Short mmCIF file of C-alpha atoms and ligand atoms in Angstrom, two decimals:
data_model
loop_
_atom_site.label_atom_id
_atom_site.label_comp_id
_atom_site.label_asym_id
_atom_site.label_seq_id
_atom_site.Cartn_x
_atom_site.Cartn_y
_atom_site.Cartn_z
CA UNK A 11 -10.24 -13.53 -15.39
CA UNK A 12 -7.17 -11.41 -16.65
CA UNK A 13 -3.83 -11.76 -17.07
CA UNK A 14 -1.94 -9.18 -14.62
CA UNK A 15 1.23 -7.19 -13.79
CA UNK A 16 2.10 -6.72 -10.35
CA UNK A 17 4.93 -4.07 -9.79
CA UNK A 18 6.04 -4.36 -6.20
CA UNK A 19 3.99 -6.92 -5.53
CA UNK A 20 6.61 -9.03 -2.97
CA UNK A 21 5.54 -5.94 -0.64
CA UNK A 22 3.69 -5.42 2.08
CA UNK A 23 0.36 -4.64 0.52
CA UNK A 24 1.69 -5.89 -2.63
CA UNK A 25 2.10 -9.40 -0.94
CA UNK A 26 -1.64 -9.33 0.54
CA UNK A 27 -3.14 -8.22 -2.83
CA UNK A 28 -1.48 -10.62 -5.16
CA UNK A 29 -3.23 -13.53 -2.69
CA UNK A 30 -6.61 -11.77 -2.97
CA UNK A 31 -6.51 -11.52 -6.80
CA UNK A 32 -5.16 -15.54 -7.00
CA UNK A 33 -7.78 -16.05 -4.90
CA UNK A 34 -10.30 -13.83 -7.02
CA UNK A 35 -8.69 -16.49 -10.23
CA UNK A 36 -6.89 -13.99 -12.06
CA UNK A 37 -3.05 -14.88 -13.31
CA UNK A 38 0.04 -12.61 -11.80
CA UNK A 39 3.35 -11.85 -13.06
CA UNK A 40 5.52 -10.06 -10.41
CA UNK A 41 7.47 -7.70 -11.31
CA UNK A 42 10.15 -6.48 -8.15
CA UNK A 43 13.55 -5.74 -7.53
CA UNK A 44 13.16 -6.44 -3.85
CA UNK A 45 14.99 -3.32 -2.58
CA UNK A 46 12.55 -3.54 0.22
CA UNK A 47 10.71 -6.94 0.27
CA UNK A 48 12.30 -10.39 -0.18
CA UNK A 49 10.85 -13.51 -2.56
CA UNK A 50 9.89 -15.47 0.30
CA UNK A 51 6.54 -13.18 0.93
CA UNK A 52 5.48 -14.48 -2.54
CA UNK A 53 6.51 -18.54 -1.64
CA UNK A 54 4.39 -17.80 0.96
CA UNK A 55 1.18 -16.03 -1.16
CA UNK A 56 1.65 -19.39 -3.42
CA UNK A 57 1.30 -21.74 -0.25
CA UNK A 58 -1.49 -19.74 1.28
CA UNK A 59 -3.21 -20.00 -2.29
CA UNK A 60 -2.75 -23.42 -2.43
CA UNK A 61 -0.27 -23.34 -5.56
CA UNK A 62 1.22 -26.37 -6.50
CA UNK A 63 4.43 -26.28 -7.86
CA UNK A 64 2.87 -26.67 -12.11
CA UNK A 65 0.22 -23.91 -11.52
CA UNK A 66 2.18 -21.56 -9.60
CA UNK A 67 4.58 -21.55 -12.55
CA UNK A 68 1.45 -20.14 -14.64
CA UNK A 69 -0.50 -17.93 -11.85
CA UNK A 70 2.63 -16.46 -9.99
CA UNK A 71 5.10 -15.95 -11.98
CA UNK A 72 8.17 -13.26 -10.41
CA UNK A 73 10.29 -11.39 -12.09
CA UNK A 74 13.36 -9.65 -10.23
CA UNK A 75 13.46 -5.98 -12.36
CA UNK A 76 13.11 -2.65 -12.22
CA UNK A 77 10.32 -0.10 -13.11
CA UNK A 78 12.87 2.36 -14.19
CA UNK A 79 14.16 -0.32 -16.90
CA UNK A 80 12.53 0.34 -20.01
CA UNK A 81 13.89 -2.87 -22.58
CA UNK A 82 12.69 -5.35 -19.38
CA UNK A 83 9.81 -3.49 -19.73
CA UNK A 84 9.69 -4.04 -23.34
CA UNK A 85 10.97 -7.89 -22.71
CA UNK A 86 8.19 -8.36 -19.93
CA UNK A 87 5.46 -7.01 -22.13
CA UNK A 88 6.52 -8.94 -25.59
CA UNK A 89 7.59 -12.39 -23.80
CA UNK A 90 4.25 -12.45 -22.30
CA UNK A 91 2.41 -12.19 -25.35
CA UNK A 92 4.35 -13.95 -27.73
CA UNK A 93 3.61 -16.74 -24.96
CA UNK A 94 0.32 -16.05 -25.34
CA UNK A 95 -0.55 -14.39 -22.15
CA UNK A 96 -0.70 -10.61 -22.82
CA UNK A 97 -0.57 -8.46 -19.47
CA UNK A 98 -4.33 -7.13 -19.60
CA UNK A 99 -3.81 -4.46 -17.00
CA UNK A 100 -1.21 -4.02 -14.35
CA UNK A 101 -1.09 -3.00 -10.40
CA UNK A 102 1.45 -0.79 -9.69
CA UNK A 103 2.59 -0.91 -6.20
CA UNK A 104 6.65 -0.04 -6.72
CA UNK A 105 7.77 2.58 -5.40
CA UNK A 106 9.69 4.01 -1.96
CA UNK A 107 7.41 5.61 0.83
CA UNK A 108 9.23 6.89 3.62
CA UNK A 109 8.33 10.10 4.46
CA UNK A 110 11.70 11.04 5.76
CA UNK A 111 13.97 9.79 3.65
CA UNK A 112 12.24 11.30 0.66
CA UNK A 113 12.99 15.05 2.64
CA UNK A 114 16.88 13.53 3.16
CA UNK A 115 16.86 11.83 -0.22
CA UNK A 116 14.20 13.86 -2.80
CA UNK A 117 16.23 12.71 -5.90
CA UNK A 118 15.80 8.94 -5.36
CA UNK A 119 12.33 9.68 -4.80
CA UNK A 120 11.62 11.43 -7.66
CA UNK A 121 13.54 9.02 -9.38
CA UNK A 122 11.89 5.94 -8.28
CA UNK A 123 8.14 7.34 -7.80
CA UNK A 124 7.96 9.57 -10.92
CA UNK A 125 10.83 8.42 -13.24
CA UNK A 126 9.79 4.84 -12.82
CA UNK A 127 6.13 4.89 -13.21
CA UNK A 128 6.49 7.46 -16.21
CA UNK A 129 8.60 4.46 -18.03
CA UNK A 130 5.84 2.33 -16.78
CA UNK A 131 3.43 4.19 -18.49
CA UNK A 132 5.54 4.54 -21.37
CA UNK A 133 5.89 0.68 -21.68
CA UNK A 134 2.39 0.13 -21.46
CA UNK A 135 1.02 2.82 -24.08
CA UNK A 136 3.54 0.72 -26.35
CA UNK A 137 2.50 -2.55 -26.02
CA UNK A 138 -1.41 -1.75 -25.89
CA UNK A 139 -2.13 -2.54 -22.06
CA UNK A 140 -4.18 0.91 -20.86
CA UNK A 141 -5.60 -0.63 -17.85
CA UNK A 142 -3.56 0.82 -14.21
CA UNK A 143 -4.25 0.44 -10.62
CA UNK A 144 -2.12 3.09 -9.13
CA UNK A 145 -1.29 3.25 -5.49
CA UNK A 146 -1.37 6.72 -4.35
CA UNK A 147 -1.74 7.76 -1.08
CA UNK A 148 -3.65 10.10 1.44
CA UNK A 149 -0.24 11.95 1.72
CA UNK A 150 -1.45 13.89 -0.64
CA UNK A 151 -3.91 15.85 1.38
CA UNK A 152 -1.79 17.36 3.57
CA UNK A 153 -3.30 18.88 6.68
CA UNK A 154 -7.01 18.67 5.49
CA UNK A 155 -9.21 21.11 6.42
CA UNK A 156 -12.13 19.36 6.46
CA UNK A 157 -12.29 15.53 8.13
CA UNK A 158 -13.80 13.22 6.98
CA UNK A 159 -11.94 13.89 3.71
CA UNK A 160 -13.31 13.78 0.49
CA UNK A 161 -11.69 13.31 -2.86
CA UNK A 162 -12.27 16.84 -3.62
CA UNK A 163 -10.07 17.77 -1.01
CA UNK A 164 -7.56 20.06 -2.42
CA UNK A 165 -4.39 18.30 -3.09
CA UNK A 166 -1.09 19.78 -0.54
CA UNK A 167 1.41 17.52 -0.04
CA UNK A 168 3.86 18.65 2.38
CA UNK A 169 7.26 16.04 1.98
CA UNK A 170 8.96 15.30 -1.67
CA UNK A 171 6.98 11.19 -1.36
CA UNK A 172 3.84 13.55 -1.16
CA UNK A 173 4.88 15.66 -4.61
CA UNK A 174 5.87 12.43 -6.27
CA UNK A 175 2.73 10.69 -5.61
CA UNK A 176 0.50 13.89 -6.90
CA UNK A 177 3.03 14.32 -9.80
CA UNK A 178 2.14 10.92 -10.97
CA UNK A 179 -1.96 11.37 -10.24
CA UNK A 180 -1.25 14.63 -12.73
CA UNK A 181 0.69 12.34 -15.11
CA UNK A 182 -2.20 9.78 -15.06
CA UNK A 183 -4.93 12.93 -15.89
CA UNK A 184 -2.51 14.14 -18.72
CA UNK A 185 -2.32 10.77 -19.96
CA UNK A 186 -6.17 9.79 -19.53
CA UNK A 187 -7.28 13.11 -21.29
CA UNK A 188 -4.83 12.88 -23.94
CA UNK A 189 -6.64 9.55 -25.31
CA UNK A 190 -10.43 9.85 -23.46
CA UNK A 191 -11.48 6.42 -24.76
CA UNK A 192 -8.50 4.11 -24.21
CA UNK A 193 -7.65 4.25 -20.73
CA UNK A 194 -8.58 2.87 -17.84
CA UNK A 195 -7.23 4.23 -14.48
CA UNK A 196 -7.67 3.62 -10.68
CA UNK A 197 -5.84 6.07 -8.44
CA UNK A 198 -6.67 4.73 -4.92
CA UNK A 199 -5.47 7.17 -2.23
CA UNK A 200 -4.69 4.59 0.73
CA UNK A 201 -5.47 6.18 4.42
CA UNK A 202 -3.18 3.64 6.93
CA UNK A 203 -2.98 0.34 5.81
CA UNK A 204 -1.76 -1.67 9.12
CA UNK A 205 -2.85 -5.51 10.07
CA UNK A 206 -2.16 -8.87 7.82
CA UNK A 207 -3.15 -12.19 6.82
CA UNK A 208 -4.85 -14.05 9.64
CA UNK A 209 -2.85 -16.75 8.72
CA UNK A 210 0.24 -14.82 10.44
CA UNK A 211 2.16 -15.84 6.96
CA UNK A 212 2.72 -12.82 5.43
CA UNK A 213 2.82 -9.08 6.69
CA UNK A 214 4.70 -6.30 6.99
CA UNK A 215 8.32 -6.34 7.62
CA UNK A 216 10.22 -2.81 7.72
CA UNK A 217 13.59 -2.53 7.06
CA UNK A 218 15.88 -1.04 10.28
CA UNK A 219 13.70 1.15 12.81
CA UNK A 220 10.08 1.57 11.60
CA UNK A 221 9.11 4.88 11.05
CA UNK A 222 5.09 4.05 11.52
CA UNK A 223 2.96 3.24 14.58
CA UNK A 224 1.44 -0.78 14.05
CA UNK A 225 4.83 -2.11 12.90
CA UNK A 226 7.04 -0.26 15.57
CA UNK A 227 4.17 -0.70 18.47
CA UNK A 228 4.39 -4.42 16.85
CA UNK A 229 7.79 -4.42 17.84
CA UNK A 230 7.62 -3.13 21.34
CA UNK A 231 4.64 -5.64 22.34
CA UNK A 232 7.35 -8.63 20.91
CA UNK A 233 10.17 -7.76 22.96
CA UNK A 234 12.62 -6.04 20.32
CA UNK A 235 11.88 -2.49 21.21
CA UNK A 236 11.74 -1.22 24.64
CA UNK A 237 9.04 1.58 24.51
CA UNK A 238 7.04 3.35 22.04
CA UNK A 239 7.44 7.08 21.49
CA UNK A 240 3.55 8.84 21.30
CA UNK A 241 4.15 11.97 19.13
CA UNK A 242 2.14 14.66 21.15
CA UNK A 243 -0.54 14.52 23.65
CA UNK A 244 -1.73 17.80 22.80
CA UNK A 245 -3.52 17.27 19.54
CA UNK A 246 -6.61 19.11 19.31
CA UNK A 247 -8.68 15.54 19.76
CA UNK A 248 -10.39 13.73 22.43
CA UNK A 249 -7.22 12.52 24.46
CA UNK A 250 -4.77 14.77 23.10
CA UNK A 251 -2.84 11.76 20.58
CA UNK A 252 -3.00 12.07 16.63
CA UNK A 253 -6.03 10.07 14.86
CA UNK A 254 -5.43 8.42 11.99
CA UNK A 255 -7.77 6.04 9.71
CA UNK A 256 -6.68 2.93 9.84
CA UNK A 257 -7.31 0.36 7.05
CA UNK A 258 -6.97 -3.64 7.98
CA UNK A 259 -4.58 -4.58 4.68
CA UNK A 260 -6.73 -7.00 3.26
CA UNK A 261 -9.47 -5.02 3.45
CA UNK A 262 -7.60 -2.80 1.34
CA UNK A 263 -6.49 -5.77 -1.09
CA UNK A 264 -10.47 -6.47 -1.61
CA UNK A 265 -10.62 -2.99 -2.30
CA UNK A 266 -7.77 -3.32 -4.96
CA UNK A 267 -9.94 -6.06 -6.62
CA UNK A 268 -12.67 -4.60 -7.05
CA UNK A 269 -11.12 -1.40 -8.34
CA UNK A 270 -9.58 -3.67 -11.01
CA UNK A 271 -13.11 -5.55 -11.78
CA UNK A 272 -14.71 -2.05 -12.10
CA UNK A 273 -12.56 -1.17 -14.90
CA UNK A 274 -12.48 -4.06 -16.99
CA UNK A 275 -16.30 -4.13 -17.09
CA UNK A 276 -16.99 -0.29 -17.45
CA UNK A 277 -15.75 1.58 -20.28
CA UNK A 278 -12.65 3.98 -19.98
CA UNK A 279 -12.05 6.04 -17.58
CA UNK A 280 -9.77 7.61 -14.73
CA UNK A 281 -11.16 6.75 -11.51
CA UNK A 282 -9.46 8.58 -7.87
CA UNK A 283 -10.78 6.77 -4.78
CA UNK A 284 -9.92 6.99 -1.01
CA UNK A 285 -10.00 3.81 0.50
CA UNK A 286 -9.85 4.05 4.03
CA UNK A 287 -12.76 3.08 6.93
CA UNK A 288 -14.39 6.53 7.87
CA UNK A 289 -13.49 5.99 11.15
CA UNK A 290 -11.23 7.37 13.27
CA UNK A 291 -8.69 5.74 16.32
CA UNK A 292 -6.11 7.62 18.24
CA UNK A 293 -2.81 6.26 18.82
CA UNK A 294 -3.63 5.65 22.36
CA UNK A 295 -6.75 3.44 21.41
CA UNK A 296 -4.72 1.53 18.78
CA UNK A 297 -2.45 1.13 21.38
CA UNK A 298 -4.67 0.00 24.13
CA UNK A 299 -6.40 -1.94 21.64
CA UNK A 300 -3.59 -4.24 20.53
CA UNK A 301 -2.73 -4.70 24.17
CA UNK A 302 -5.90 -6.65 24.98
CA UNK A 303 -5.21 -8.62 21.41
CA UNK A 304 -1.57 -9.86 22.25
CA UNK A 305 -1.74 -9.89 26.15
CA UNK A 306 1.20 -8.25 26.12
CA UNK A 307 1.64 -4.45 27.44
CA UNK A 308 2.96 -1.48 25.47
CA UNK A 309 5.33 0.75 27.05
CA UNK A 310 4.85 4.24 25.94
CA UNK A 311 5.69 7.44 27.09
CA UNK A 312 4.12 10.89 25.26
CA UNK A 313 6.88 12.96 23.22
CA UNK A 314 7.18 16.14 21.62
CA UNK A 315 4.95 15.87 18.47
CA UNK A 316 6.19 14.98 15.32
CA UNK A 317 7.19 17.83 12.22
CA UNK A 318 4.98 17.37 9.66
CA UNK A 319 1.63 15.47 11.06
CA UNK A 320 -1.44 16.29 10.79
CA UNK A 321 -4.01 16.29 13.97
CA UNK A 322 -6.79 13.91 12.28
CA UNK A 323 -6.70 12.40 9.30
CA UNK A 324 -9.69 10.45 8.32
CA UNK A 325 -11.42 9.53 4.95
CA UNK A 326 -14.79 10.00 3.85
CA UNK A 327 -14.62 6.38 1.47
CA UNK A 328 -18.29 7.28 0.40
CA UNK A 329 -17.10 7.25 -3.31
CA UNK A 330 -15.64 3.80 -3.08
CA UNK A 331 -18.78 2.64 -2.15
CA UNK A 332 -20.74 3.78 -4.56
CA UNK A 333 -18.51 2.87 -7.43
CA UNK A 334 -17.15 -0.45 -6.57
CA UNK A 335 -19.74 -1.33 -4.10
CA UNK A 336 -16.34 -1.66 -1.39
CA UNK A 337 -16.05 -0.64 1.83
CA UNK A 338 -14.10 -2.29 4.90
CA UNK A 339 -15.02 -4.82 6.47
CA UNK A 340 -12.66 -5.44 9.28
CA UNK A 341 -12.15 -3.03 12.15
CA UNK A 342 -9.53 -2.14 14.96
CA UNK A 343 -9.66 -5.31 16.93
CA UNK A 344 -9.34 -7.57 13.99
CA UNK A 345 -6.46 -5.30 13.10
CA UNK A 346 -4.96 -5.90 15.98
CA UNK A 347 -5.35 -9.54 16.06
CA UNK A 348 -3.95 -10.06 13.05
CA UNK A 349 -1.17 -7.96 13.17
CA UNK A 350 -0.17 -9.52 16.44
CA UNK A 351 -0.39 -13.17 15.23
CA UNK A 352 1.99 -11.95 12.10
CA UNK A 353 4.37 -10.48 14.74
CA UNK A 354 3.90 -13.20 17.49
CA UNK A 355 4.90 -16.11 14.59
CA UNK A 356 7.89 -14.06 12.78
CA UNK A 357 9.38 -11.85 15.78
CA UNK A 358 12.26 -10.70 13.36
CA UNK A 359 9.81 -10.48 10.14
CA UNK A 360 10.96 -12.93 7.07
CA UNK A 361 14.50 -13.27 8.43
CA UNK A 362 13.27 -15.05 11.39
CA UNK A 363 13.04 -17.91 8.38
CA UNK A 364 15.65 -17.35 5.89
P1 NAD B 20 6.67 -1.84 0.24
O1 NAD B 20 7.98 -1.11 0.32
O2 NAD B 20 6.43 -2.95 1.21
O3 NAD B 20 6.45 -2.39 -1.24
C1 NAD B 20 6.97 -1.75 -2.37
C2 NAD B 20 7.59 -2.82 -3.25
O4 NAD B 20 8.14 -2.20 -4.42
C3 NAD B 20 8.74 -3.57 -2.58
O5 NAD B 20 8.58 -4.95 -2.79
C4 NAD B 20 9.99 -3.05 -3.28
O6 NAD B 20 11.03 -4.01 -3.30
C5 NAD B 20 9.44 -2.74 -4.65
N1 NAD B 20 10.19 -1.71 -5.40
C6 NAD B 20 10.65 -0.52 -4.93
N2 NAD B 20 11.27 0.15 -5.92
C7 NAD B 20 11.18 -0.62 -7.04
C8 NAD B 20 11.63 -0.47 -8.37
N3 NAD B 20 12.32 0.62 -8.76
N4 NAD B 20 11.37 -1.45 -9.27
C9 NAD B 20 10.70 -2.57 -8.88
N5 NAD B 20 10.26 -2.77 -7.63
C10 NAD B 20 10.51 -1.81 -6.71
O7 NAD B 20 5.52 -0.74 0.36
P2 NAD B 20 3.96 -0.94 0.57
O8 NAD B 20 3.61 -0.47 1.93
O9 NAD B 20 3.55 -2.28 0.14
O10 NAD B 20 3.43 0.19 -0.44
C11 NAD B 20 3.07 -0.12 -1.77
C12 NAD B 20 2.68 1.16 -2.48
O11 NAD B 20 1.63 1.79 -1.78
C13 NAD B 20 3.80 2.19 -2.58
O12 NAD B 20 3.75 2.81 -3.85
C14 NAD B 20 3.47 3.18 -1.48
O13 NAD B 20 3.94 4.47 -1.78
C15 NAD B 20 1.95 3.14 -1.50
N6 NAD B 20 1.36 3.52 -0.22
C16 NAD B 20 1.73 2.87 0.92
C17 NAD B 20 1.18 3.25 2.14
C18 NAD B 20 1.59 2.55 3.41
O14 NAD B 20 1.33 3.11 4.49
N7 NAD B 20 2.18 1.36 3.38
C19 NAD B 20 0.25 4.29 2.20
C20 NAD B 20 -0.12 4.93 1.01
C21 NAD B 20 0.44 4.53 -0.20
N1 UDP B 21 3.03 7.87 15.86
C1 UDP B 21 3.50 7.83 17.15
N2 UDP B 21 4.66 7.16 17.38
C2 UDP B 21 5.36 6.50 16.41
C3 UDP B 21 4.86 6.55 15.09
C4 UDP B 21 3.68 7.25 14.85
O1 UDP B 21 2.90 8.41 18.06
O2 UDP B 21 6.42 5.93 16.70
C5 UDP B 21 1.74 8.56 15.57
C6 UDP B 21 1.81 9.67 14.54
O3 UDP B 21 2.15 10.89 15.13
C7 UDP B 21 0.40 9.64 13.97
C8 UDP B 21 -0.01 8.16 14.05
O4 UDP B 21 0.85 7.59 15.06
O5 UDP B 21 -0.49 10.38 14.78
C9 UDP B 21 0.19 7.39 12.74
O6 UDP B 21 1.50 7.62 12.28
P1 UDP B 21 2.12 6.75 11.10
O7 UDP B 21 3.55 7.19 10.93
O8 UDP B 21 1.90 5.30 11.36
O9 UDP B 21 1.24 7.14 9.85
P2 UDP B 21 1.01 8.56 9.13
O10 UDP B 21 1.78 9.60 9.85
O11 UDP B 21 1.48 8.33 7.76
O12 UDP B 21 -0.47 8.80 9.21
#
């Protein structure tokens, strides 16, 4: 079992992967400045892991901080070891991911996504900890010409969160070939990670309007939002709405954990992974879908499409197989079940309980 750093791990996936990898035995320290995520998602991870109050103190440990702060970096790093608990690898989930804001705001993003994991990297290489988990994202393909889409898609981003996430893949390469035999990297290119715990504890929680289907469908079913906007009916696909790969988030988590166990039991190396399904659902079967799981009906009425998407996206997760022996083992309905008993329980997300 190892000792881990989890940047942004009060997040949404963050939140969902931290219980998986209690769960899997290893020790977390949380490292967050909750700019979009609030400590009560991890109160939550340390009930649902069944945490008392003396051993969540040594498996969960949270730390409000910054990536882009090098001495608590430093601090982190040397306070853990000196404790005798040196950080033996780290996830690295902080970071901003709004598509539009990063075209409105591509300083910040640059900032956050490329400043903040290069300091990352920096703190690491200098206390000895060459072991990553980096989230990166399907973004990165662009519009892919050939679905499903393999990692040897060529890499287009099309929005400034896109270019950050592919400048820090490059970083990671530069870094990995620079010293062939002492790191250890998992880039794991995320298709769309939706759902939550079944426990309807923890989930995703979007700050002001979401800009994504589950979590603003989510909202619509529960009464906050009147009616969903469908970006385009005229998609080149079988009912004319975009299809996306959709990725139940602990299915993801699992995926996170074995990624990690790969690479402390194999020798160095930089591994890039999509982990998505392989299969395909169009917004008006993820809509019909989580319809029959809450009961509830989703308003909707078909809109202009939306700059910037792509008709299908889909992953070919082949690779993840093979390597970690991973693939997903939840599908739409489950997605949908899950997401719904998150959204049923905490209408308003965390707020709804301080
Ligand atoms: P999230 O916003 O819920 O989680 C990110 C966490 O990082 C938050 O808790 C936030 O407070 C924290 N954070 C942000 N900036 C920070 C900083 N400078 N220092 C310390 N903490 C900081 O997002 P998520 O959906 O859980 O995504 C996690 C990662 O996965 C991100 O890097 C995102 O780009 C990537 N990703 C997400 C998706 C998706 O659809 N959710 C898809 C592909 C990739
Ligand atoms: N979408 C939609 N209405 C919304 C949000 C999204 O029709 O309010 C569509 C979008 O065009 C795409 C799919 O749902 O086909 C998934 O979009 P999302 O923003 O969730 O993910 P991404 O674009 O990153 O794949």
């Amino acid at each position: 079992m190892a000792r881990l750093l989890i940047t942004g791990g009060a997040g949404f996936i963050g939140s969902h992967t931290c219980l998986v990898l209690l769960q899997a035995g290893h020790d977390l320290l949380v490292l967050d400045n909750f700019s979009n995520s609030t400590p009560l998602a991890l109160e939550r991870v340390s009930a649902l892991a069944k945490l008392d109050v003396q051993s969540s103190q040594a498996r969960l440990q949270v730390r409000r901080g910054d990536i882009r702060d090098r001495a608590g970096l430093d601090d982190l790093f040397s306070t853990a070891a000196s404790a005798g608990a040196a950080i033996d690898a780290v996830v690295h989930f902080a970071g901003l991911k709004a598509v539009g804001e990063s075209v409105r705001e591509p300083l910040r993003y640059w900032d956050v996504n490329l400043t903040g994991s290069r300091c990352l990297l920096d703190a690491m290489n200098a206390h000895g900890c060459r072991t990553l988990v980096f989230s990166s994202s399907a973004t990165l393909y662009g519009y892919p010409k050939d679905v499903p889409i393999p990692e040897t898609a060529s890499i287009q981003p099309i929005n400034p969160y896109g270019h950050s996430k592919a400048a820090v893949e490059q970083l990671l390469h530069d870094l990995a070939a620079s010293a062939p035999n002492q790191w250890r990297i998992a880039c794991l290119r995320y298709f769309n990670p939706v759902g939550a715990h079944p426990s309807g504890k923890i989930g995703e929680d979007p700050l002001g309007t979401p800009n994504n289907l589950f979590p603003f469908m989510s909202q619509v079913a529960v009464g906050r939002r009147k009616s969903l906007q469908v970006f385009g009916g005229d998609w080149p696909t079988s009912d004319g709405t975009g299809v996306r790969d959709y990725i139940h988030v602990i299915d993801l988590a699992e995926g996170h954990s074995a990624a990690l166990n790969c690479l402390l039991a194999e020798p160095a190396q930089l591994l890039t992974l999509n982990l998505g399904s392989g299969q395909g659902a169009s917004v008006l079967e993820v809509v019909h879908a989580f319809e029959r799981a809450s009961g509830r009906q989703v308003p909707y009425e078909v809109v202009a499409r939306r700059d910037g998407d792509a008709a299908i996206t889909v992953a070919d997760p082949a690779m993840a197989l093979q390597r970690l022996g991973w693939k997903t083992q939840r599908g739409l309905d489950d997605i949908c079940r899950d997401g719904w008993t998150w959204q049923a329980a905490n209408p308003a997300g965390y707020s709804d309980q301080g």
